[in-house]
Short mmCIF file of C-alpha atoms and ligand atoms in Angstrom, two decimals:
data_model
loop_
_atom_site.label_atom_id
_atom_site.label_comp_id
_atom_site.label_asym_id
_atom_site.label_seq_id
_atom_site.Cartn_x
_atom_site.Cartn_y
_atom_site.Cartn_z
CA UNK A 1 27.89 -0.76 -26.13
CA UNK A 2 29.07 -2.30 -23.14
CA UNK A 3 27.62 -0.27 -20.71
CA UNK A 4 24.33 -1.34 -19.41
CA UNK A 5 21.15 1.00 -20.93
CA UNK A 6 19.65 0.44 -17.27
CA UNK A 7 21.60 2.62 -14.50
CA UNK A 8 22.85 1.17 -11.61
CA UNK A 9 20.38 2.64 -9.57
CA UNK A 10 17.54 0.59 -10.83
CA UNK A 11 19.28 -2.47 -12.30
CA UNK A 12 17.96 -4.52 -9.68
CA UNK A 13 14.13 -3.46 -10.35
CA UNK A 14 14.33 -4.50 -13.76
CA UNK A 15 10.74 -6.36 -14.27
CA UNK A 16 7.98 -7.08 -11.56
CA UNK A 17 6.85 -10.19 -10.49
CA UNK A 18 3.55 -9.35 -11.34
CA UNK A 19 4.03 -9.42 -14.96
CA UNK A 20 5.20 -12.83 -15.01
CA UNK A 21 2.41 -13.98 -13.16
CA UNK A 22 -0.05 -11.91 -14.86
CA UNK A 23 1.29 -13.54 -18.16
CA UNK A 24 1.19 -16.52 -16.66
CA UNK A 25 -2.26 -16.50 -15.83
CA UNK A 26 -3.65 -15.56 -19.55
CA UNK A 27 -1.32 -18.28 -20.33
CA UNK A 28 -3.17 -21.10 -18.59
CA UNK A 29 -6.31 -19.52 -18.06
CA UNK A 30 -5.47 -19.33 -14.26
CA UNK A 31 -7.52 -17.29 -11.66
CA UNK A 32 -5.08 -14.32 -10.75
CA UNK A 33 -5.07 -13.54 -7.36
CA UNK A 34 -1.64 -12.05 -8.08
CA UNK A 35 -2.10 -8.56 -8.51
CA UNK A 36 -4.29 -6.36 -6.20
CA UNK A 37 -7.23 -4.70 -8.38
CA UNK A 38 -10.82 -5.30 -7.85
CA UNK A 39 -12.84 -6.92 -10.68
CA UNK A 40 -15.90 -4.89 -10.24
CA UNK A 41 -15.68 -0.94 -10.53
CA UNK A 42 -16.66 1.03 -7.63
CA UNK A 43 -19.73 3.17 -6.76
CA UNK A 44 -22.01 4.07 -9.69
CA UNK A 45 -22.58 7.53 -8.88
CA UNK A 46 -18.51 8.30 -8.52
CA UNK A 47 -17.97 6.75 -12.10
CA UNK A 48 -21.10 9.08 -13.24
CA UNK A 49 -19.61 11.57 -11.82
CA UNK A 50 -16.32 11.20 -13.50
CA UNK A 51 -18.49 11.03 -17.14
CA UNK A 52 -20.08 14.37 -16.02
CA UNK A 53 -16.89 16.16 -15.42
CA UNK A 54 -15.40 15.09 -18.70
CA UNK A 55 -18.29 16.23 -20.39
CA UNK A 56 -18.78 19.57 -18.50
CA UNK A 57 -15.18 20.41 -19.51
CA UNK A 58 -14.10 20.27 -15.89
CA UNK A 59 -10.60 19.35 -15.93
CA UNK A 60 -9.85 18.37 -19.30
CA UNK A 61 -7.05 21.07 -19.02
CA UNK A 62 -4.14 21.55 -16.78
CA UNK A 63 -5.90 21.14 -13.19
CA UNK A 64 -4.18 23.38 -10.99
CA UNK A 65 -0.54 22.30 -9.58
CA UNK A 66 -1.11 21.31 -5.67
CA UNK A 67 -4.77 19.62 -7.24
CA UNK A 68 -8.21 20.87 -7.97
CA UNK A 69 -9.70 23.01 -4.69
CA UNK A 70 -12.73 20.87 -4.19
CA UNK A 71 -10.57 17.66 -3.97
CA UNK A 72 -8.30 19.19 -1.44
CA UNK A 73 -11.30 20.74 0.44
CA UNK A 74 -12.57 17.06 0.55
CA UNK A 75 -9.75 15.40 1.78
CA UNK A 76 -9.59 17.78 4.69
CA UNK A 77 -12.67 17.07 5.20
CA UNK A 78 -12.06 13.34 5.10
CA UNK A 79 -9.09 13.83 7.49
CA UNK A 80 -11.59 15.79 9.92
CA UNK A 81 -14.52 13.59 9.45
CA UNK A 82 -12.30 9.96 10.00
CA UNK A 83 -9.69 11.33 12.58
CA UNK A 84 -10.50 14.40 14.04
CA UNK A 85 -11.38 12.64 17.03
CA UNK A 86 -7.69 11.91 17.30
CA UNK A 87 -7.12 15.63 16.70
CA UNK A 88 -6.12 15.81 13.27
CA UNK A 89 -6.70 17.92 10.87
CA UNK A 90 -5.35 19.56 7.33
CA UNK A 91 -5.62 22.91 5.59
CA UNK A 92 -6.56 22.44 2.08
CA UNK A 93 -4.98 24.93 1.03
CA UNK A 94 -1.11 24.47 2.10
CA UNK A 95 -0.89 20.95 3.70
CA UNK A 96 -2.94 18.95 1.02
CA UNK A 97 -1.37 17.77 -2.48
CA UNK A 98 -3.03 15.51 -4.46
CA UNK A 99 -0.78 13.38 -6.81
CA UNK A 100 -1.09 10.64 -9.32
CA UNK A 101 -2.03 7.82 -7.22
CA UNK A 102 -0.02 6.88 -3.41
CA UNK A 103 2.87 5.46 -6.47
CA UNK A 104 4.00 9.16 -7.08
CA UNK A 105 3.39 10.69 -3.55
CA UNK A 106 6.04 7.90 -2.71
CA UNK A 107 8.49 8.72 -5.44
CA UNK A 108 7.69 12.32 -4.64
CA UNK A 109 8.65 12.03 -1.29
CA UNK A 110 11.87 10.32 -1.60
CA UNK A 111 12.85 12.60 -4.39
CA UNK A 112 11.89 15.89 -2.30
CA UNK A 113 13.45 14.53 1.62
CA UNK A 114 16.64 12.38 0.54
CA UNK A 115 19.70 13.79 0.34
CA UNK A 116 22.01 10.53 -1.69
CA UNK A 117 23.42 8.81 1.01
CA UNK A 118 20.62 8.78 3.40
CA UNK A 119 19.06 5.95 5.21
CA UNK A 120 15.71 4.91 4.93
CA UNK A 121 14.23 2.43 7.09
CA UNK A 122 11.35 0.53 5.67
CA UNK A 123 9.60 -2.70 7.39
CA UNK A 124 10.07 -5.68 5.23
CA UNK A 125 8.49 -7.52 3.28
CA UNK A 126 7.57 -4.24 1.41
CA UNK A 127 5.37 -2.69 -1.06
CA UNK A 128 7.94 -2.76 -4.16
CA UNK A 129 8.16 0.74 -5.47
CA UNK A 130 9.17 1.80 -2.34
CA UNK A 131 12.86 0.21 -3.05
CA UNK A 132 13.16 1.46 -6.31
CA UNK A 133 11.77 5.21 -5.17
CA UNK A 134 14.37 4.91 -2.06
CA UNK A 135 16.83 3.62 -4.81
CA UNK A 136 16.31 6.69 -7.42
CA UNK A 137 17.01 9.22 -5.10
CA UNK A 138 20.43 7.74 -3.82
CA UNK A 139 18.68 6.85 -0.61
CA UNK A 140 20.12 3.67 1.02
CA UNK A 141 17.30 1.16 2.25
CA UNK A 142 17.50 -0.07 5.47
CA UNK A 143 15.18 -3.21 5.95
CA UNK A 144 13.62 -4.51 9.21
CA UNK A 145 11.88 -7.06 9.46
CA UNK A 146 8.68 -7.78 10.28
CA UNK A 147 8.31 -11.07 12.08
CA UNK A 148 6.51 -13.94 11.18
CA UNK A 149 4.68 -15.85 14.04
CA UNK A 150 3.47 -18.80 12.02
CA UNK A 151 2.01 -20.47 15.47
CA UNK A 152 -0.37 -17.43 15.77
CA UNK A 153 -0.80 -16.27 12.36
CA UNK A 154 0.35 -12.94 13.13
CA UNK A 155 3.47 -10.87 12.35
CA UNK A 156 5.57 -8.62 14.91
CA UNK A 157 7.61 -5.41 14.73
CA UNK A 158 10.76 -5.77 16.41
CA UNK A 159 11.08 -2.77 17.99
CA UNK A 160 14.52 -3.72 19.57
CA UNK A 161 15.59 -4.41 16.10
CA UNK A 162 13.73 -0.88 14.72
CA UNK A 163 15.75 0.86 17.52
CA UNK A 164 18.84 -0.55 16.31
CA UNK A 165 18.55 0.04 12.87
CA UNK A 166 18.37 3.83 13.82
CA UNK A 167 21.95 5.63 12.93
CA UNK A 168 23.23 9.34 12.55
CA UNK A 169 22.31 8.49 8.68
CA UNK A 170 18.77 7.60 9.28
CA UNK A 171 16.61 10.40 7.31
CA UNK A 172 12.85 8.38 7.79
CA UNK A 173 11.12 6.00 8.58
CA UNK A 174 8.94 4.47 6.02
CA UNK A 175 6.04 3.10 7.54
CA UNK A 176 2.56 1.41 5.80
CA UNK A 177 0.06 0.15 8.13
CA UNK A 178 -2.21 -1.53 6.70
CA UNK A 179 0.37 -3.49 5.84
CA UNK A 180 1.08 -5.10 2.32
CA UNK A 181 1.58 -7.92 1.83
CA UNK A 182 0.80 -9.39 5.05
CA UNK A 183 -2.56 -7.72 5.92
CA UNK A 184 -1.01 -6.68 9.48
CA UNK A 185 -2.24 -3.51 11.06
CA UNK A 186 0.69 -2.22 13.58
CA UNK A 187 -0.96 -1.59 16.91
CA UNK A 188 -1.21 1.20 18.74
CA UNK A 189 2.07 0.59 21.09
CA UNK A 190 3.60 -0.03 17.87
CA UNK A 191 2.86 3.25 16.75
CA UNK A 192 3.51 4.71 19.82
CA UNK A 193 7.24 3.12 19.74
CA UNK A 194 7.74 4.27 16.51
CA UNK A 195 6.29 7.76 17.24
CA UNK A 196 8.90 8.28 19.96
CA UNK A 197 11.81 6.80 18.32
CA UNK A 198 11.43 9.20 15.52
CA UNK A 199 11.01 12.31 18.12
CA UNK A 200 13.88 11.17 20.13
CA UNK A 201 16.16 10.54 16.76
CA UNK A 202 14.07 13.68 15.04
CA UNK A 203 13.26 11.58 12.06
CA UNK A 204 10.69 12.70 9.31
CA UNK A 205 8.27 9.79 9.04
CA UNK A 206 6.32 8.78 5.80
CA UNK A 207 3.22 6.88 5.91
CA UNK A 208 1.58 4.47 3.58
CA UNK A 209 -1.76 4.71 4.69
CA UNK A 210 -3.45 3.73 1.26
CA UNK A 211 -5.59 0.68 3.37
CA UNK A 212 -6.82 3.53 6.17
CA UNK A 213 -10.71 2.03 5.36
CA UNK A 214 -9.73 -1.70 4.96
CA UNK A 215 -9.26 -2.42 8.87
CA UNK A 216 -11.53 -5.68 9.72
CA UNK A 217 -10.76 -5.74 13.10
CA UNK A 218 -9.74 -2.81 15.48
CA UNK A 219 -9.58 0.99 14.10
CA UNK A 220 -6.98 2.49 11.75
CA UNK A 221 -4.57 4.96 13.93
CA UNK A 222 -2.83 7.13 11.77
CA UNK A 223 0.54 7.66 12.05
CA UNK A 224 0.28 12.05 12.28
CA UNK A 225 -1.75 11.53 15.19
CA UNK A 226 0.82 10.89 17.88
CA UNK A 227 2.32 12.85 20.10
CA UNK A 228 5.05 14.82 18.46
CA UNK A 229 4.24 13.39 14.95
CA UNK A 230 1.98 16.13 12.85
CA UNK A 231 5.09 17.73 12.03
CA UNK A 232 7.59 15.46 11.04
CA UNK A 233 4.86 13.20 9.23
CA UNK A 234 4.01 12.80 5.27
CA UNK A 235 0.47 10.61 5.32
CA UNK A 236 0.18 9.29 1.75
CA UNK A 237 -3.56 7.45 0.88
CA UNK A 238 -5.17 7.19 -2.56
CA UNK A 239 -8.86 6.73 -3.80
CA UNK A 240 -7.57 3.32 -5.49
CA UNK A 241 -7.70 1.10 -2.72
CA UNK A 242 -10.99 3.08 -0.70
CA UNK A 243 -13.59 3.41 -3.81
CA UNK A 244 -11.97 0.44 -6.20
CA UNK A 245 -11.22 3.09 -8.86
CA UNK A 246 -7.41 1.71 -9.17
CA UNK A 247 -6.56 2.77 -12.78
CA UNK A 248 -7.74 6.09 -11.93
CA UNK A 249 -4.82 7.20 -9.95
CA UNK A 250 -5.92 9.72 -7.93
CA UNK A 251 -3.84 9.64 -4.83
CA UNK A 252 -3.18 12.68 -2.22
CA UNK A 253 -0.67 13.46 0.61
CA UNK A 254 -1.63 15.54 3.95
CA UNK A 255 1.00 17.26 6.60
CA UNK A 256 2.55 20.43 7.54
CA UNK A 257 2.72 23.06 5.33
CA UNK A 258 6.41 22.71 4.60
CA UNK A 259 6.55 19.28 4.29
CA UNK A 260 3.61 18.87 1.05
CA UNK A 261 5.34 22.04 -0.06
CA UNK A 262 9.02 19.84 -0.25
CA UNK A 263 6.87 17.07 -1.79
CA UNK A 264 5.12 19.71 -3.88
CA UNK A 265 8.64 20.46 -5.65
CA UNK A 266 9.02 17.10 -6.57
CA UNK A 267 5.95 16.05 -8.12
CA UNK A 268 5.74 19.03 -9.90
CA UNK A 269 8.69 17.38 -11.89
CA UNK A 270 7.42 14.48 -12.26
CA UNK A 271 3.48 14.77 -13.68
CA UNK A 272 3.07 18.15 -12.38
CA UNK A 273 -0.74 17.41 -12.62
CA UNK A 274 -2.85 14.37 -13.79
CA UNK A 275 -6.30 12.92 -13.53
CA UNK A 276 -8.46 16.14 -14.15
CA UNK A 277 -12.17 14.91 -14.54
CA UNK A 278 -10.89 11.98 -12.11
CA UNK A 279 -10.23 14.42 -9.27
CA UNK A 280 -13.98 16.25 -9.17
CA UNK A 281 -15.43 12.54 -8.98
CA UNK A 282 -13.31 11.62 -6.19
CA UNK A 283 -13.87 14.72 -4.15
CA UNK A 284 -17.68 13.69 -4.37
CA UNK A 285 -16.10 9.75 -3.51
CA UNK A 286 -14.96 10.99 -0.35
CA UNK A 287 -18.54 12.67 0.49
CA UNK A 288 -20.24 9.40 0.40
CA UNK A 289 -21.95 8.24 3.63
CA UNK A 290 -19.98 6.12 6.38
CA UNK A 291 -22.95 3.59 4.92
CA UNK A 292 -20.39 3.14 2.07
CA UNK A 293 -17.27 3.27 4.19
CA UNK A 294 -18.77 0.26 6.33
CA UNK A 295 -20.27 -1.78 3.30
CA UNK A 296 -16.60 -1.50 1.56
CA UNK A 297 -15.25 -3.43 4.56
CA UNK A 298 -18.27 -5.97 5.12
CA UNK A 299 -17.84 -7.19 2.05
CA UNK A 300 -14.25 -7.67 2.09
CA UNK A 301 -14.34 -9.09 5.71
CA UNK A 302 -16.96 -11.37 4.09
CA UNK A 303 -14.13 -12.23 1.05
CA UNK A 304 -11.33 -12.76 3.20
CA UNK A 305 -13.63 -15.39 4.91
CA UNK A 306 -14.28 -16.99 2.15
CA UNK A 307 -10.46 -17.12 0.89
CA UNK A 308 -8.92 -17.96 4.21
CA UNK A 309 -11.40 -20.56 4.65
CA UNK A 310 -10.48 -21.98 1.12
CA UNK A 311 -6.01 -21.74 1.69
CA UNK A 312 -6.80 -23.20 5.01
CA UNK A 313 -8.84 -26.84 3.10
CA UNK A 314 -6.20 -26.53 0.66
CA UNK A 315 -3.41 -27.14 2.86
CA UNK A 316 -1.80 -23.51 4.14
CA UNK A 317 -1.22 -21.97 6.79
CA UNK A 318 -3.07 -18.46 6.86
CA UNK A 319 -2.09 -15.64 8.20
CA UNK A 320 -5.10 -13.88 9.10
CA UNK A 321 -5.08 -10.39 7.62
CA UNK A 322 -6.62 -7.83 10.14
CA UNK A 323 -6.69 -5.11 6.88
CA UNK A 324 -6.02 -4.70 3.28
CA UNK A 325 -7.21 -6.99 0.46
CA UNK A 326 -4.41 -10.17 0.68
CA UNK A 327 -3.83 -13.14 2.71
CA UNK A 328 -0.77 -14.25 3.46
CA UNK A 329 0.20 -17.92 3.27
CA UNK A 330 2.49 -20.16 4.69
CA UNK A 331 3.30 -23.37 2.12
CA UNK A 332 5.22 -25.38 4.33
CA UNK A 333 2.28 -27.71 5.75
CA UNK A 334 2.47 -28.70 2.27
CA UNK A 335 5.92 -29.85 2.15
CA UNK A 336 7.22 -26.77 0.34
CA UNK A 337 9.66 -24.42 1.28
CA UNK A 338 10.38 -22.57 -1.97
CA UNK A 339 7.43 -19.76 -2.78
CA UNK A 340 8.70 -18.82 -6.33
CA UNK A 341 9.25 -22.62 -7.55
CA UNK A 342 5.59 -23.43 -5.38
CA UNK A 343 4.08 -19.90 -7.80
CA UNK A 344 5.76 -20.71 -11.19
CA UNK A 345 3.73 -24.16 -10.61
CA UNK A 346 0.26 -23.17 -9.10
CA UNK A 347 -1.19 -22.00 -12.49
CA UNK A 348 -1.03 -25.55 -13.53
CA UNK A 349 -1.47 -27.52 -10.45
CA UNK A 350 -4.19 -25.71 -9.12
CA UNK A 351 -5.18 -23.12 -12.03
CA UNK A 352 -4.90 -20.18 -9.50
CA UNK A 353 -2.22 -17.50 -9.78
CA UNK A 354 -0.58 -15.87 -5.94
CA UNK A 355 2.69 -14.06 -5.78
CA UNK A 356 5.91 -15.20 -3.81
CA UNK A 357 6.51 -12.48 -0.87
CA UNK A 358 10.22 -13.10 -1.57
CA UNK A 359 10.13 -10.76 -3.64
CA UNK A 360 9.17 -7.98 -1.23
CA UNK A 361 11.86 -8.35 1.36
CA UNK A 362 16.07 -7.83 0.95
CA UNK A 363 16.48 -10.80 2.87
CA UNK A 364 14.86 -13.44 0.79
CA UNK A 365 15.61 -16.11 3.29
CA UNK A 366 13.17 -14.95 5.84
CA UNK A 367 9.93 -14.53 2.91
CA UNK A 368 10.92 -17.94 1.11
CA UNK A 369 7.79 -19.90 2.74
CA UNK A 370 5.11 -17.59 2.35
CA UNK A 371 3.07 -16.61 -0.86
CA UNK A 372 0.39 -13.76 -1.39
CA UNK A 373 -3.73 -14.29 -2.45
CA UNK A 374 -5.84 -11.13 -3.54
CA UNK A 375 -8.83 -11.28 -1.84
CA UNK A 376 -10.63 -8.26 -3.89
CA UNK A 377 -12.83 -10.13 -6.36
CA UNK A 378 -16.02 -11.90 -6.47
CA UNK A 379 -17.07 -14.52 -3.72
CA UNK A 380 -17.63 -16.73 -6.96
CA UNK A 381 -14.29 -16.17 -8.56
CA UNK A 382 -12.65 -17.00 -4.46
CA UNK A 383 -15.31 -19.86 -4.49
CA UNK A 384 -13.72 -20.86 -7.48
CA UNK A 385 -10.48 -20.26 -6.73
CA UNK A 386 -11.29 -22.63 -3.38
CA UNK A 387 -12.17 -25.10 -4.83
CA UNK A 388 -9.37 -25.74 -7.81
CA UNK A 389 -7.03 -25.15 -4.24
CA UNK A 390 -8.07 -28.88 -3.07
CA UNK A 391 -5.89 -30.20 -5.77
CA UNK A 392 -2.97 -29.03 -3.81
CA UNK A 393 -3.61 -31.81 -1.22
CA UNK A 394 -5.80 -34.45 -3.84
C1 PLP B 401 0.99 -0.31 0.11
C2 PLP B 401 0.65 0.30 -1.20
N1 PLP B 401 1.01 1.57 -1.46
C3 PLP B 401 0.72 2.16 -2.63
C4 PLP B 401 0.06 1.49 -3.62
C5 PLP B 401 -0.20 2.18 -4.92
O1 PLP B 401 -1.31 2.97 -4.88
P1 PLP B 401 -1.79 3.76 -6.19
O2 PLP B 401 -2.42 2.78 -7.11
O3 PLP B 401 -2.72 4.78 -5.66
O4 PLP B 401 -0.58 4.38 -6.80
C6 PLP B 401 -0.33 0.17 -3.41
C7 PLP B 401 -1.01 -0.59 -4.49
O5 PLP B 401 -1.08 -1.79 -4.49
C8 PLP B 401 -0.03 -0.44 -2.18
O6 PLP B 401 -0.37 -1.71 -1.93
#
């Protein structure tokens, strides 16, 4: 057959990086601080909770479509509890939908709001599904990038170069703040900018908010809450990320009633439901005290300490995350230049496994020097991980 199996669409996306590296690490015993998961399972009592749905019988059938009413009822009251202050607010009834992780309220979204042709502007270096989502609904991605300021360990959104990127084929803006891979949270005049660039060019907006509790320094902003925003904004988060359930994939998405119902249609395609007995224990996750909310981010503060500390003695040049669980590094103190050749060789030079942020930007060029650590594991295994890092400069 000469025609390829895989269509055009997705040719490009044909395996992650993070297989390779995760096969690469059970290859040579390496520490993998590839892939973002945490190695210790969240709260007791949300896990326990999880066991007693299942045995109850509570959603071991169909859940309902838009997600069970107590989970929806809780993210509202998340929403109110975290960012009422900032005046926003959800009905649970027609503005929540709660999907199979942040993955499929992604895919959901670009399925539901892309006509084929339309632009999407996303700031690179970017999560990776959101190319191949863009990608399978005949949406055209439209990088820009986020600058790297090496000198002050910080990256920039050019909003000159955000402006620009703007034309009459622009459909949304795909935002994620905090930002993976590089740990930045935009500020609030880079919300603001963004906010009235999509009024002015009536854009829809979709935000990656999945980080919203990993913010070390400052406060999350989201997105819906400025001016002119509620209604042109999907906000897409997911109880992976905030109570270390990852495999779990219980994700949700909040905004106007017409917008989740769009996104509605798609997902109802896709999984139409998932996660049944997963759903009641996360709408008791989402109760927990801000005790819990503040504890998840001392402890990672306290990790991406420890991490930073140990790139930093080993050589890099760290780019000091202000949210989410990675650190991105610069190599080139060490002579390198090259983040895939420097990553295919870590396992054995240092027995520690990181992903090249190439591979999360269109324009390769401008992510070639910097590689990504996980910093969601024990301060043993980054201890660890520190200390096989000296051979990088032994
Ligand atoms: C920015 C971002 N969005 C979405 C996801 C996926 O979230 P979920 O596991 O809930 O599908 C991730 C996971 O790493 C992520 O980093």
């Amino acid at each position: 057959m000469d025609r390829p199996l895989l269509n055009r669409r997705l040719a490009e996306f044909g395996t992650t990086i993070f297989a390779e590296m995760s096969a690469l690490a059970v290859r040579t015993g390496a520490i993998n601080l590839g892939q973002g998961f945490p190695d210790a399972d969240g709260p007791e009592e949300v896990r326990e909770a999880a066991v007693r749905a299942l045995r109850d019988g509570r959603g071991n059938q169909y859940p309902p479509g838009p997600g069970i009413p107590e989970l929806r009822t809780a993210v509202a009251a998340h929403q109110e509890r975290h960012y009422g202050h900032l005046g926003l607010s959800c009905d649970p009834d027609t503005e929540v939908l709660v999907t199979a992780g942040a993955t499929e309220a992604i895919a959901a979204s670009m399925l539901a709001l892309l006509e084929p042709g339309d632009e999407v502007i996303a700031l690179e270096p970017y999560y990776d599904s959101y190319a191949a989502t863009i990608a399978m609904a005949g949406g055209r991605r439209v990088p820009v990038t986020l600058r790297a300021h090496p000198e002050s360990g910080s990256y920039c959104l050019d909003l000159d170069e955000l402006r620009d990127a703007v034309t009459d084929d622009t459909r949304l803006i795909l935002l994620n703040t905090p930002h993976n891979p590089t740990g930045t949270v935009l500020t609030r005049d880079e919300l603001a900018a963004v906010a009235e660039l999509a009024v002015e060019r009536d854009l829809l907006v979709i935000t990656d908010e999945v980080y919203e509790h990993l913010v070390f320094e400052g406060e999350h902003l989201p997105l819906a809450s400025f001016p002119g925003m509620r209604e042109r904004t999907v906000t897409i988060s997911s109880a992976g990320k905030t109570f270390s359930f990852t495999g779990w994939k219980v994700g949700w998405v909040t905004g106007p009633a017409e917008l989740v119902g769009a996104v509605r249609s798609a997902k109802q395609f896709l999984t139409y439901v998932s996660a049944g007995p997963f759903q009641y224990a996360v709408a008791e996750a989402l109760a927990l005290p801000d005790a819990y909310y503040a504890g998840l981010r001392d402890d990672l503060r306290t990790k991406r300490d420890v991490l930073a500390a140990g790139l930093t003695d080993a050589g890099l040049r760290v780019f000091r995350p202000s949210g989410t669980y990675f650190i991105t590094t610069d190599i080139r103190p060490l002579g390198e230049s090259d983040g895939f050749a420097f990553c295919r060789a870590l396992p054995e030079r240092a027995g520690v496994v990181a992903i090249p942020n190439a591979v999360f930007y269109d324009h390769k060029e401008q992510g070639a020097p910097f590689v990504r650590f996980a910093f969601c594991k024990s301060v043993a295994v980054l201890e660890e991980a520190a200390g096989r890092l000296k051979a990088l400069t032994a």
